[in-house]
Short mmCIF file of C-alpha atoms and ligand atoms in Angstrom, two decimals:
data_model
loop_
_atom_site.label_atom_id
_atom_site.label_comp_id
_atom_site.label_asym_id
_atom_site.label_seq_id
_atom_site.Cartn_x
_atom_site.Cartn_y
_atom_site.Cartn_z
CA UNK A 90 -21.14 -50.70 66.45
CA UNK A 91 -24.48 -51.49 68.43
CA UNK A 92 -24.34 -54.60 70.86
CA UNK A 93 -27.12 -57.51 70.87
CA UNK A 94 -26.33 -60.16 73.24
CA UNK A 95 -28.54 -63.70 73.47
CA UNK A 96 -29.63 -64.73 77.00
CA UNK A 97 -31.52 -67.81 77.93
CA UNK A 98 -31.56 -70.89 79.78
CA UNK A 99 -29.57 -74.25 78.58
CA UNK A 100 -30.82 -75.54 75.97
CA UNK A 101 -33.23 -73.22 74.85
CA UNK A 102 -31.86 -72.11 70.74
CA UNK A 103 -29.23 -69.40 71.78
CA UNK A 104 -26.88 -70.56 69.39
CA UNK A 105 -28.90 -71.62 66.63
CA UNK A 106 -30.25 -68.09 67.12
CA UNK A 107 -26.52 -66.69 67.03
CA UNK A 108 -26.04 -68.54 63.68
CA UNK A 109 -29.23 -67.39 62.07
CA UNK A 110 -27.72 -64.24 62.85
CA UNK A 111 -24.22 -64.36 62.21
CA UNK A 112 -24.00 -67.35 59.39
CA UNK A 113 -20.22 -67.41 58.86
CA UNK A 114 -19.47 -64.58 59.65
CA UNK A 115 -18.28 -65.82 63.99
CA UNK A 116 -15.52 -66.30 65.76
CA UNK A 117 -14.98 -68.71 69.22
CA UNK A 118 -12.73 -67.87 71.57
CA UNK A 119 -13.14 -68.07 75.70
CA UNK A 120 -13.83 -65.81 78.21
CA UNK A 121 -10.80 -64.28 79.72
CA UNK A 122 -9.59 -66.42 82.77
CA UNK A 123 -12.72 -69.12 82.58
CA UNK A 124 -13.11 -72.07 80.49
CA UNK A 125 -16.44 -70.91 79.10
CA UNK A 126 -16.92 -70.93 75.60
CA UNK A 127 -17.01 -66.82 73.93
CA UNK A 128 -18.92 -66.93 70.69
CA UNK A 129 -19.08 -63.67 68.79
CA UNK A 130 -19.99 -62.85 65.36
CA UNK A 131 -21.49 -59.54 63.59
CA UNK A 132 -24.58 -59.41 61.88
CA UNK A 133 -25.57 -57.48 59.17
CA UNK A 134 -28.94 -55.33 58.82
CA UNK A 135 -30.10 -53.01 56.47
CA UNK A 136 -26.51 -52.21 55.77
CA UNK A 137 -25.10 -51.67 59.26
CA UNK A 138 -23.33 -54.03 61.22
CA UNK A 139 -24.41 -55.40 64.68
CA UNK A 140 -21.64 -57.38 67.05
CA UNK A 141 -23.30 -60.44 68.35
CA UNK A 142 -22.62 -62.44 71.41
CA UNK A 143 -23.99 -65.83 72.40
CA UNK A 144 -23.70 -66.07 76.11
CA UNK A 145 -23.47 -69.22 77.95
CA UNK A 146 -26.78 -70.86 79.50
CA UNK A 147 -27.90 -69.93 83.02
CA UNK A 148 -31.03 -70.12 84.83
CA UNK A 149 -30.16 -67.77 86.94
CA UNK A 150 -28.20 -63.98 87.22
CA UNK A 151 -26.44 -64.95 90.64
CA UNK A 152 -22.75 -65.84 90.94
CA UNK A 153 -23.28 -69.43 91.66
CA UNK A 154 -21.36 -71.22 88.40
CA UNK A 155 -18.77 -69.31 86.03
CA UNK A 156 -21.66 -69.86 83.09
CA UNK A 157 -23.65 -67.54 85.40
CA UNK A 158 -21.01 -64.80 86.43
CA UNK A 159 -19.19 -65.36 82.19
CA UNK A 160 -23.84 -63.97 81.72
CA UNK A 161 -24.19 -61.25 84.90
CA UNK A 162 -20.43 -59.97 84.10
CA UNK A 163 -20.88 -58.94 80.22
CA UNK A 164 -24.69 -58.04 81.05
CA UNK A 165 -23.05 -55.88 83.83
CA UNK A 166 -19.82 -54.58 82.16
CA UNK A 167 -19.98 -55.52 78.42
CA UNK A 168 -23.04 -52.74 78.01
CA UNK A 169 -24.77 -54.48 75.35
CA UNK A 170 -27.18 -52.42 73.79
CA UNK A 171 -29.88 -54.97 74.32
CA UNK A 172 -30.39 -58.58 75.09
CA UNK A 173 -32.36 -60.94 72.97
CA UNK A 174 -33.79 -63.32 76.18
CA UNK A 175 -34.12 -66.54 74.15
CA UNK A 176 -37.65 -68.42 75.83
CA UNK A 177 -38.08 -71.85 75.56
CA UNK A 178 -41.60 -71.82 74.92
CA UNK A 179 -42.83 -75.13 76.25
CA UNK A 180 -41.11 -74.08 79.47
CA UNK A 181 -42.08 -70.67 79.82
CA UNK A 182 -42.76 -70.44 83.75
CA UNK A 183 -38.88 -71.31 84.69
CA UNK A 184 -37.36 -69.21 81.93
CA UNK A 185 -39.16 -66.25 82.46
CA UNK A 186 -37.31 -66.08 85.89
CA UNK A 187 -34.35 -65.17 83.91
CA UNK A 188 -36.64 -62.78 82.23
CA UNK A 189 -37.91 -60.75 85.38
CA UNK A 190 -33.99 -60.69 86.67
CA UNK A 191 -32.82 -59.45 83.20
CA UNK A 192 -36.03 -56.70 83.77
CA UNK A 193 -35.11 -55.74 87.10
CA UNK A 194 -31.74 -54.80 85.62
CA UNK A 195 -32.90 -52.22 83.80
CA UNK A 196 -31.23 -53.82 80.42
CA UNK A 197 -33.08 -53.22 77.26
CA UNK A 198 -35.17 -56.36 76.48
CA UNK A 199 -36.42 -58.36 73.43
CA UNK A 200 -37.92 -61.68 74.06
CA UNK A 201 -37.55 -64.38 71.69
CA UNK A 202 -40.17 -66.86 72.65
CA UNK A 203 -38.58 -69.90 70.50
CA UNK A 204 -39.30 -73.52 69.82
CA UNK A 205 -42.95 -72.63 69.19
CA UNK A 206 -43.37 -75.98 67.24
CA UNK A 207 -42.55 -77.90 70.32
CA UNK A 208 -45.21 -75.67 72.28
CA UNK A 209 -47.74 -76.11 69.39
CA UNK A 210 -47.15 -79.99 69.18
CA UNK A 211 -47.88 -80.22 72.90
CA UNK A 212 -50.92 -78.12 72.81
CA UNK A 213 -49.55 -74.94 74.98
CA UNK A 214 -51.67 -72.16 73.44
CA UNK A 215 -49.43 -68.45 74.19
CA UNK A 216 -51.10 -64.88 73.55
CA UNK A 217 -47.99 -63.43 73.06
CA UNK A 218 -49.52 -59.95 72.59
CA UNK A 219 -51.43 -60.10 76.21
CA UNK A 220 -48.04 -61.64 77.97
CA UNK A 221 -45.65 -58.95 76.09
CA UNK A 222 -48.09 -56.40 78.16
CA UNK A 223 -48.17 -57.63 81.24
CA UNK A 224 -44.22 -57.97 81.27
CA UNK A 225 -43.90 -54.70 79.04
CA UNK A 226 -41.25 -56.45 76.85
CA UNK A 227 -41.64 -56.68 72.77
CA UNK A 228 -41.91 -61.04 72.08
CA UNK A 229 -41.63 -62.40 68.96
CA UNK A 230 -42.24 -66.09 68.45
CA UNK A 231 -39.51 -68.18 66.91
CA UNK A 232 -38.56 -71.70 65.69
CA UNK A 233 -34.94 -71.09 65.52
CA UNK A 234 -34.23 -74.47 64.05
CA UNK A 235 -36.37 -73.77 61.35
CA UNK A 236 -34.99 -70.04 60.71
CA UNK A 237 -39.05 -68.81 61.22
CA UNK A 238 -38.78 -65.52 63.08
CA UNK A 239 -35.08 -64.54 62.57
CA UNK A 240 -35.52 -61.58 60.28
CA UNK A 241 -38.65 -60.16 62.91
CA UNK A 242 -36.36 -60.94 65.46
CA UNK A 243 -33.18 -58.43 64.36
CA UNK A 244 -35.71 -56.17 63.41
CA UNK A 245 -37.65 -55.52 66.82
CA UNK A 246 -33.89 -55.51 68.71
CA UNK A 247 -32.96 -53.00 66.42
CA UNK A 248 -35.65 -50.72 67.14
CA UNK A 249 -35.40 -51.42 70.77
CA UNK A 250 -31.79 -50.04 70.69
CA UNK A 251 -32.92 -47.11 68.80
CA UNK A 252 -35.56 -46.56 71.44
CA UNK A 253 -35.64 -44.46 75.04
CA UNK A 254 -34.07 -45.85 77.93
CA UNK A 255 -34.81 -48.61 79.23
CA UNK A 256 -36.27 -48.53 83.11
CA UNK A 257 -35.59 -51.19 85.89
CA UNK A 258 -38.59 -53.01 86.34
CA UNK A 259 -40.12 -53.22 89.96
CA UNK A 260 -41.86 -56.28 91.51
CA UNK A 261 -44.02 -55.99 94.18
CA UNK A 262 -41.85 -58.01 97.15
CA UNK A 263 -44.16 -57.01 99.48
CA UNK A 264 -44.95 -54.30 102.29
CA UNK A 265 -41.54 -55.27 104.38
CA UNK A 266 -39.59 -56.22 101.89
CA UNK A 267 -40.01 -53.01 99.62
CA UNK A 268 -39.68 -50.95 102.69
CA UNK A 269 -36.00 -51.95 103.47
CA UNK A 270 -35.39 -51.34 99.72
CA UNK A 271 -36.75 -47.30 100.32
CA UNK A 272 -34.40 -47.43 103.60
CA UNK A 273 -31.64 -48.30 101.36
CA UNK A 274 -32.38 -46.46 98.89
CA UNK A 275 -32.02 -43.12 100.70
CA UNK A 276 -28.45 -44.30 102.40
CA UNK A 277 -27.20 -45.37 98.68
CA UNK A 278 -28.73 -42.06 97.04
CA UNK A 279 -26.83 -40.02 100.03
CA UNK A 280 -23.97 -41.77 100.03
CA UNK A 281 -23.22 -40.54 95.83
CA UNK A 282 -21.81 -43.71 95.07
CA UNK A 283 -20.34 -43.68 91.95
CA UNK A 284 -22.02 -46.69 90.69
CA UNK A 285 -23.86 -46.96 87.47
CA UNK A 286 -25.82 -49.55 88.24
CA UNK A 287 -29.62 -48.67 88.77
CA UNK A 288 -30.29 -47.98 92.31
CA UNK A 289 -33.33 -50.34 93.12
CA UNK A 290 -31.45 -53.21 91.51
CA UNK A 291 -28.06 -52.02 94.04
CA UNK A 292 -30.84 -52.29 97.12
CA UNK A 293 -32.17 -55.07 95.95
CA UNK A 294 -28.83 -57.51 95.24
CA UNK A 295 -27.75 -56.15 99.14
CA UNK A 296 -31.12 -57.69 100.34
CA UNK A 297 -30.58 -61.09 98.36
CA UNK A 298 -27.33 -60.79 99.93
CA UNK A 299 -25.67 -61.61 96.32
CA UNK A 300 -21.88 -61.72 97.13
CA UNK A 301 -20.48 -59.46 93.97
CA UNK A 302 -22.77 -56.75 95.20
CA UNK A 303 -22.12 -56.69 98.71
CA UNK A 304 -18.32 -56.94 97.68
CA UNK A 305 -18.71 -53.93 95.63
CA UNK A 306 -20.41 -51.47 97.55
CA UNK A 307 -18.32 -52.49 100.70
CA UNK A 308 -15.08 -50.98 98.54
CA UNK A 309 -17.09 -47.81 98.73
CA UNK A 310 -19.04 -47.83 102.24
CA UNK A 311 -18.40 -50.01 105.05
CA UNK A 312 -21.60 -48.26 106.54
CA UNK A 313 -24.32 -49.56 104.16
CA UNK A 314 -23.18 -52.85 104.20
CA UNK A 315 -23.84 -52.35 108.04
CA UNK A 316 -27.26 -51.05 107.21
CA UNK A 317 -27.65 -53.99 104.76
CA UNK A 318 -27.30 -56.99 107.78
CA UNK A 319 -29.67 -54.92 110.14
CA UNK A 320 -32.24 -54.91 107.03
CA UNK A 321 -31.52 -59.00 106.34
CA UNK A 322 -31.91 -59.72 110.15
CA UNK A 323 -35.28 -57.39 110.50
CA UNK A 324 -36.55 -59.35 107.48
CA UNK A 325 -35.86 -62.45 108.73
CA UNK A 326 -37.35 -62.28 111.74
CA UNK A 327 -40.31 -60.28 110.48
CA UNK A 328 -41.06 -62.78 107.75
CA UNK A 329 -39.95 -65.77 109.00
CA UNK A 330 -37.99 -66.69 106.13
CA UNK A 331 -34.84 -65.46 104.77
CA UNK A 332 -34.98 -62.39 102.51
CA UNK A 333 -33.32 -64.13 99.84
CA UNK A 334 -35.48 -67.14 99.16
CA UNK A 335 -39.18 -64.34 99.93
CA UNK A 336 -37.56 -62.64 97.14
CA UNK A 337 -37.28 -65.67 95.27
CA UNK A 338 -40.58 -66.48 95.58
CA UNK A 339 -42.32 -63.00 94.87
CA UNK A 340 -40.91 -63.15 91.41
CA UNK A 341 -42.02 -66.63 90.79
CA UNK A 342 -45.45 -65.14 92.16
CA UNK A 343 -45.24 -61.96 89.71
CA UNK A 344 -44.53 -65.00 86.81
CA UNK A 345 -47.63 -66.69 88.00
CA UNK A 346 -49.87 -63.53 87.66
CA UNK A 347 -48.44 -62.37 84.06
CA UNK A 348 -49.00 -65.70 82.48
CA UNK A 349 -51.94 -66.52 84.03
CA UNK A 350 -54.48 -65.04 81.48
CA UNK A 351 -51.95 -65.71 78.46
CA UNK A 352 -51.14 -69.39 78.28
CA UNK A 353 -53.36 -72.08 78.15
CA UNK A 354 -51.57 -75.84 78.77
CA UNK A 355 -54.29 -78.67 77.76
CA UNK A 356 -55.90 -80.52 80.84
CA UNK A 357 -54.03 -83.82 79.84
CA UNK A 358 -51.00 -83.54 77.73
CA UNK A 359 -51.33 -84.36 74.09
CA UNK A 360 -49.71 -87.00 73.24
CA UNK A 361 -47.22 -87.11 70.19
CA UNK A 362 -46.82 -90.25 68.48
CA UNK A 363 -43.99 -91.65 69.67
CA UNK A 364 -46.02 -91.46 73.44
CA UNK A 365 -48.86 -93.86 71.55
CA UNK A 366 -46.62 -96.25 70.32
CA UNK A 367 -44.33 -96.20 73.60
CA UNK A 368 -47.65 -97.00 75.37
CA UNK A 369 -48.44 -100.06 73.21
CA UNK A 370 -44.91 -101.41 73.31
CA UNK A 371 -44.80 -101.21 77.11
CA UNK A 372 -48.52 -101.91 77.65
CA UNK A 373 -49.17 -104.58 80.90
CA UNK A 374 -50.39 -107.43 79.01
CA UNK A 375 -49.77 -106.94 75.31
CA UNK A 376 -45.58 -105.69 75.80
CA UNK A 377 -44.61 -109.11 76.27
CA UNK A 378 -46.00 -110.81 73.63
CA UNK A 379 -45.81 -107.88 71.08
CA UNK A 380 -41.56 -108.26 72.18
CA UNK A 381 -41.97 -112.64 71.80
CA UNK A 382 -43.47 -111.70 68.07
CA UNK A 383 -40.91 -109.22 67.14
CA UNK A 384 -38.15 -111.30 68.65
CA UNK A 385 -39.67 -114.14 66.58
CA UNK A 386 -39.75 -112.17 63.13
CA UNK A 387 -36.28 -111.12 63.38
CA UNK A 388 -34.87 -114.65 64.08
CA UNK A 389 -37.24 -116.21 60.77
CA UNK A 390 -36.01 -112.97 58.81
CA UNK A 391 -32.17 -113.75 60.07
CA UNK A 392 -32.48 -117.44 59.09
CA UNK A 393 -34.69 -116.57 55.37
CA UNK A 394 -32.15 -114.00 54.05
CA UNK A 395 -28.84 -115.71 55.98
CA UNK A 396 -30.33 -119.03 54.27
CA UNK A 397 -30.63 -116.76 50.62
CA UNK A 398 -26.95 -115.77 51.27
CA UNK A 399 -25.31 -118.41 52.23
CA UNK A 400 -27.29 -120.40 49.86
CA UNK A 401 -25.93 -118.55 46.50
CA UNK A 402 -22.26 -118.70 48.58
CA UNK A 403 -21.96 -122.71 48.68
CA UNK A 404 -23.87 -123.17 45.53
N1 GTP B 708 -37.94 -78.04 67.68
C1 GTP B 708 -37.10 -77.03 67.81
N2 GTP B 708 -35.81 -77.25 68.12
C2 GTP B 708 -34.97 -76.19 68.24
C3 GTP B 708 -35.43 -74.87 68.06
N3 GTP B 708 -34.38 -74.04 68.25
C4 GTP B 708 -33.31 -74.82 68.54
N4 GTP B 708 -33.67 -76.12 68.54
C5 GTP B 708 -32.81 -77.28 68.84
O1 GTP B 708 -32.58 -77.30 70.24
C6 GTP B 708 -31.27 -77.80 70.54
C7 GTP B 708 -30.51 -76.83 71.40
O2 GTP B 708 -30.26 -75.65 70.66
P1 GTP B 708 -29.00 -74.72 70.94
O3 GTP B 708 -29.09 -73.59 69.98
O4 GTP B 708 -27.74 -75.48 70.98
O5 GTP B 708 -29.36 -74.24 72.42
P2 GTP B 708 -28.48 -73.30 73.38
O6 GTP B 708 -29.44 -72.43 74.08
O7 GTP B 708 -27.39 -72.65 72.61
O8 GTP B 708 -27.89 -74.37 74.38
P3 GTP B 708 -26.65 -74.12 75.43
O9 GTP B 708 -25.61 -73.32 74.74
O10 GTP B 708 -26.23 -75.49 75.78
O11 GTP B 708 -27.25 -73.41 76.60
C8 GTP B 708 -30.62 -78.05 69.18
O12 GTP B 708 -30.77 -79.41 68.88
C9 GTP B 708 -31.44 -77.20 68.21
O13 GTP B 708 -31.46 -77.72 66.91
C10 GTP B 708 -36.81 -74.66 67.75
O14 GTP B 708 -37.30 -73.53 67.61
N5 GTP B 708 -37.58 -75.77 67.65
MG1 MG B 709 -25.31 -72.62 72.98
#
């Protein structure tokens, strides 16, 4: 049975996605040896059965928090056969840097760009076909809460497991920065690690200096790991900065440049109503007195119905 596991940031419709999918048909457990929440459930399409993870929320595929390692570990180890990245659309800049470490993986991809109502009600206008080509990932625009894109949803991560291979993605970091990742490269393609991780992504981790990678490649060679500091400490002084937050910053740079052409935000936010009203209630001169009159109704409404009560009561 084929894999499909949601990714996204906190709060962005995982789970509502997960029970579009799944309906009753789920079971909760927890992750072996964490306290994180394991939801999985199958899901059933054109008579064949899909198992269905919701993973926990992380910004991030580091091994900061357990939410993020419970995420990087089953993307890692779990194989899934491809990952719905659930995109909170009104936020896209910030969750697509989930998106371009899930890319650089090499994992099979299907973005979900979801709570498109929100976006629409705020005026964020998305050409979803011009930013699904610049990041070469399939998008489909949801409103999970609603159940609008669910069935379009299965359907393109189901043909996205049926297609080729997926290939690691590669962001420009940069003359020096891509240079230490050929250098590396060549030691980790000599050195016939038996790995099965995709060997930019390996080079790349060692230059963040990401602790599970350094961890495991120093079980198999002492020597690269070696290799790896002398790269870190020429970057550093080359650039100036560390190689982990450069890195950091290229991708939010390759972010800028996809959805530059492909989402347009309004020059002053559009304001929903509750924004009008909050700025009458709290306006400078008129709050005060609009608070007196209000104050004033509900003490002659308190005294005309308590009066109506209490009245009937005694008589
Ligand atoms: N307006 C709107 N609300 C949505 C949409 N999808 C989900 N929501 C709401 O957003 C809130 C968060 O949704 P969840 O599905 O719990 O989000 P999650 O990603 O699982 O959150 P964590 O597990 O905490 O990371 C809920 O109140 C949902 O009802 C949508 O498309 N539009
Ligand atoms: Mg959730």
């Amino acid at each position: 049975m084929s894999t499909i596991a949601l990714v996204g940031n906190p709060n962005c419709g995982k789970t509502t996605i997960f029970n579009a999918l799944t309906g009753t048909n789920q079971h909760v457990g927890n992750w072996p040896g964490v306290t994180v929440e394991k939801k999985e459930g199958k899901c059933r399409f054109e008579n064949e059965l899909y198992q269905v993870i919701d993973l926990p929320g992380t910004y991030s595929l580091g091994a900061y928090s357990e939410d993020e390692v419970v995420a990087r570990d089953f993307i890692l180890k779990g194989n899934p056969d491809v990952v719905i990245n659930v995109v909170d659309a009104t936020n896209i800049e910030r969750n697509l840097y989930l998106t371009v470490q899930l890319l650089e993986m090499g994992v099979k991809v299907v973005i979900a760009l979801n709570m498109m109502d929100e976006a629409e009600d705020k005026g964020i206008k998305i050409d979803t076909k011009a930013l699904s080509q610049k990041l070469q990932v399939p998008i489909i625009s949801t409103v999970a809460s609603k159940n609008k894109g669910i069935d379009a949803l299965i359907k393109q991560a189901i043909d996205v497991i049926k297609s080729e291979e997926a290939k690691s993605k590669k962001i420009p970091y940069g003359h020096e920065i891509d240079k230490e990742i050929e250098k590396l490269k060549h030691l980790l393609n000599q050195s016939n690690l038996n790995v099965e991780y995709p060997i930019d992504w390996i080079a790349l981790k060692l230059l963040e200096n990401d602790s599970y990678m350094v961890e495991t490649i120093k079980k198999a060679s002492v020597d690269i790991i070696e290799n790896v500091k002398r790269s870190i400490d020429n970057l550093t002084n080359s650039l100036g900065i560390d190689p982990e937050i450069a890195i950091v910053d290229k991708r939010y740079e390759f972010i800028e440049r996809s959805i530059k052409n492909s989402i347009k935000k309004p020059d002053s936010q559009v304001q929903t109503t509750s924004d009008k009203i909050d700025n009458i209630l709290t306006h400078k001169w008129f709050g005060l007195p609009i608070f007196a009159l209000i104050m004033f109704v509900i003490y002659q409404l308190t005294f005309l119905i308590g009066e109506d009560i209490f009245g009937e009561m005694v008589a």
